[in-house]
Amino acid sequence: MIPFKLLVLACLGYVLLLFIVAFVVEQRAAQGGIKWLRSPLVYTLSLSIYCTAWTFYGAVGYAARSGLEFATIYLGPTLMFIGWWWLLRKLVRIGKTQRVTSIADLISARYGKSNLLGVMVTLLAVVSATPYIALQLQSVTLSFGVFAQGAPNDWKPDSGQTAIWVAIGLAMFTILFGTRNLDANEQHQGVVTAIAVEAMVKLVALLTVGVFVVWVVADGPADIIAKVNVSSLSGWRLQPGRWAGLTFLSAAAVVSLPRMFQVMVVENVSERHLATAAWAFPLYLFAMSLFVVPIAVVGLEVLPKGSNPDLFVLTLPLALHHGSLAMLAFLGGFSSATSMVIVAAIALSTMVSNHIVMPFWLKVGTRQATVAGDVRQIVLVSRRISIAGVLALGYGYYRVTGGGEALAAIGLISFVGAAQVLPAMLGGIFWRGGTRTGAVAGLGIGFAVWLYTLFLPSFGATGLMPEHVMQAGPFGIGWLRPHAMFGIEEADPLLHALFWSMTLNTLAFCTVSLASFPDPVERLQSAQFVNAFEQGPGARGWSHGLAEAEDMLVMSQRILGPEAAQSFFAAQARAQGMAGLLPDTTPQFIDQLERRLSGSVGAATAHAMIAQIVGGAAVSVEDLMAVANETAQIMEYSNQLEAKSEELTRTARALREANGKLTQLSDQKDAFLSQISHELRTPMTSIRAFSEILMEGGMTEEQELKYAGIIHDETIRLTRLLDDLLDLSVLENGQVTLSEVDVDLRDLIDRALMAAGPGAMAVERDDSTETVVVRTDSDRLSQVFINLVTNARKYCDAAKPKLRIEVRVRGGQVDVDFIDNGRGIPKESQAIIFEKFARLTDQARAGGAGLGLAICREIMANLGGSIAYLPGQGGAAFRVSFPRRIARAA
Amino acid sequence: MGKHVLLIEDEPNIIEAIQFILSRDGWRVSTHTDGADAAAVVRQMAPDVVVLDVMLPGRSGFEILQELRGDAATRTLPILMLTAKSQGRDREMAERYGASQFMTKPFANTEILASVRALGGF
């Protein structure tokens, strides 16, 4: 018997050995490395974490219970690696180009870097890996227990305690090697090598036990076959449904299990290794399965009835008193368990920290996140805690289920859970139509169905799924019974769950994908994933001359113009020593053409256009993005041009307007000069004519007097005109000097009426309102009043002319209205009366040059007020408004 | 009885002056001050010579000239245009519309007399 202490010592020694291997490898790798460590052999062996303790111990148990069905677990991966290696290659290629760190990262990145999907896949992975980790703990615990049976009383096996120590130990190892440092590509060279060593140990252990069983216990293969025929295994019948289902399941698991993804894609150093693994890994699996049936048959025969067939690998050598062989078998099983747990914990902790902890932490503590060192520390801590958490979960599951289930059953539960990622994964790398919403729907439904039909019921009657739900369905709904969904009574809960979860998952993924639209990032990512092989490094440049020169000429003409394109082609043809327009489409020529075209339309567009014709190379997403960038730049440039052109248009319009104003001013000036000329020449004509008449003599005295009078009047008219013009000029140029005084408005109006002279016109005033003292230039204001009174006298044509003067004070504003009872000013003329020379009636009656109101307007503007015509007052009505106290601008 | 001249002008003092100068020379002088019906007055009076001011109330002298030149009865009627505006544009328009003579105010008495005489066939 092997004492417990020795067993523990062996375990510790073995772990120490792994530790040293990992350590040395990491040291060497850091120094520039040992080539063989990066060999396809190590890669293939690391893939063997597929064979866990379940395979090591459980396969024999499986065979003992269900015959050859255990082979499906090896068949699936074998088919996958041999027949579907191109799928694996695509996964590896995508993993490399997209720098994928985990399966959750792959799914999340593919569907527009969706964090929701990352979280979902992570949760799914953690939940589905939990039973599996529990399974490893269970197998190690069971194997310890085996040695305890019949052992001396120096130790009492407490399965719970053993399990917890194993869990703690594994967590420590994983933390030490999985999170020693943060590698950019999440590769763990040391751990992978240790795993490879473990792979060798378990293979050697199983083969040794197998050889021992076949050739030592039995008498060679023939004897084994004879034993098979008499054993219960011979009664086993193939169940096609279960075979197909399990083969599919294990094939799916080999790509969708987080730990498999970790070693196969994340830890992969070269795509070529996959080519070796494609035959070497199935070979390894074959070796692992070779002695399963013999061990099972011999175990059933040799060991007492009721022995746990899951432990035959261990118990057979023990029962036959081959302690060292049992020890080797124990280490093999220990290797299987530890390697799985270590890699699974690394993979899961990466996912948990990248998709759950980090986003959460960044959201909560954005301030500190800017410090780079901080983040590294946080990542490492979160990974370590995640590893401990994952193992704690596994231990918890082990305790809850009581370790009662057969190993294989637990493993299959995990497989079905992990396989839920498959539709989103395959859909993601082969179907561009797959969308984030679709992936969320598929994963969500698959996950839920798996939980409901398989995972929760696995806790048994004591667990989370109440008995009545199992029997009658939730709320008594029969067709929702976890093991008979939609009324389909399937005896096998595993197949039932596999069928419904995968079917509903795929259905939801496809239909929702078809019904939803991807956002731009998703589109881009989908193209990068689906076309992973079409955009290798150095995709630019043309290697083949399939292109039609004529097509290229046609296209080039469109871009360069016919002459330029033809001369370019002719020159190229000449350079090739050919006549005519069409050169051979050599790679050099195509490169030249592309360069030439890129001068016109940008490099990316040129590349894309040539790619259209060359055909062989599809337009990559990068090309399209580059085209989009160029287009954006061109559009921006054209926008700038457009803005400039708009600005020019605006300037032109402004210039046109200014020019129009100048022309108008010039016309006004001409009209003004013309008017002045007229106003001056008219009196002069009379003066000249009559002075000539007087000079000739011979007039009567009466005539002489009359003509001299005319000359006198016209001279005065001229003088007044000149005065008005000068006055207006001063007022218009703002050169007027105002002398402000306080003056009573009544006095001002009195003065104006007096100055305008006596007339037949009656004046109506309201003395009470006129007692207003204003501060203004009284002379100028009275000039305006005089002008208005004079105009009223002159133009009012009423039978009994009457002028009403009204004064109103509103705030600081004074209004003085002059309203007569004449015909008023015709509507069409009201707009022009304040213009210069806007005399409405004939010269004779007006006796002025038509500058009066223009002068009034200028005076009021100078006084800070205004003058306006008031229509509809019965007669001519003017309102003079001005501030009570003049506010000097200067 | 002398020849008949029609003076179309709105400035009273200028009317008086021209009337005096021409009457003294033996012309029969009619006057009219409004531009609006001036053309009708011309047709009705059928004078030998017309002296026409440009700036008239109611209607511009050029418009009156244009109408008279468009009418067969007055197409060749001698018309002397008077203007107080000095710009060349008025002269151009007078020529274009067919004025027989054009004179800028102020003028010498002998000038207008000579012009009217020439137009009247003396």
JSON list of C-alpha atoms in Angstrom, two decimals, chain A residues 64 93 119 270 282 292 314 342 361 378 380 400 444 451 482 666 680 768 796:
[
{"chain": "A", "resi": 64, "resn": "ALA", "atom": "CA", "xyz": [-17.98, -0.26, -18.88]},
{"chain": "A", "resi": 93, "resn": "ARG", "atom": "CA", "xyz": [-5.93, 33.21, -38.63]},
{"chain": "A", "resi": 119, "resn": "VAL", "atom": "CA", "xyz": [-20.29, 39.24, -20.95]},
{"chain": "A", "resi": 270, "resn": "SER", "atom": "CA", "xyz": [2.42, 29.53, -35.87]},
{"chain": "A", "resi": 282, "resn": "PRO", "atom": "CA", "xyz": [-6.12, 12.51, -33.74]},
{"chain": "A", "resi": 292, "resn": "VAL", "atom": "CA", "xyz": [-10.05, 1.87, -22.86]},
{"chain": "A", "resi": 314, "resn": "LEU", "atom": "CA", "xyz": [-6.29, 3.17, -10.82]},
{"chain": "A", "resi": 342, "resn": "ILE", "atom": "CA", "xyz": [-5.00, 25.37, -15.12]},
{"chain": "A", "resi": 361, "resn": "TRP", "atom": "CA", "xyz": [-13.79, 49.06, -13.22]},
{"chain": "A", "resi": 378, "resn": "ILE", "atom": "CA", "xyz": [-5.75, 45.96, -11.71]},
{"chain": "A", "resi": 380, "resn": "LEU", "atom": "CA", "xyz": [-3.43, 41.12, -12.75]},
{"chain": "A", "resi": 400, "resn": "VAL", "atom": "CA", "xyz": [-23.63, 20.85, -4.05]},
{"chain": "A", "resi": 444, "resn": "GLY", "atom": "CA", "xyz": [-29.42, 33.90, -24.82]},
{"chain": "A", "resi": 451, "resn": "LEU", "atom": "CA", "xyz": [-29.75, 25.91, -18.03]},
{"chain": "A", "resi": 482, "resn": "PRO", "atom": "CA", "xyz": [-37.35, 20.39, -18.63]},
{"chain": "A", "resi": 666, "resn": "SER", "atom": "CA", "xyz": [-24.08, 109.10, -59.22]},
{"chain": "A", "resi": 680, "resn": "LEU", "atom": "CA", "xyz": [-30.32, 128.73, -61.45]},
{"chain": "A", "resi": 768, "resn": "SER", "atom": "CA", "xyz": [-52.36, 124.65, -22.08]},
{"chain": "A", "resi": 796, "resn": "CYS", "atom": "CA", "xyz": [-53.69, 125.17, -48.38]}
]
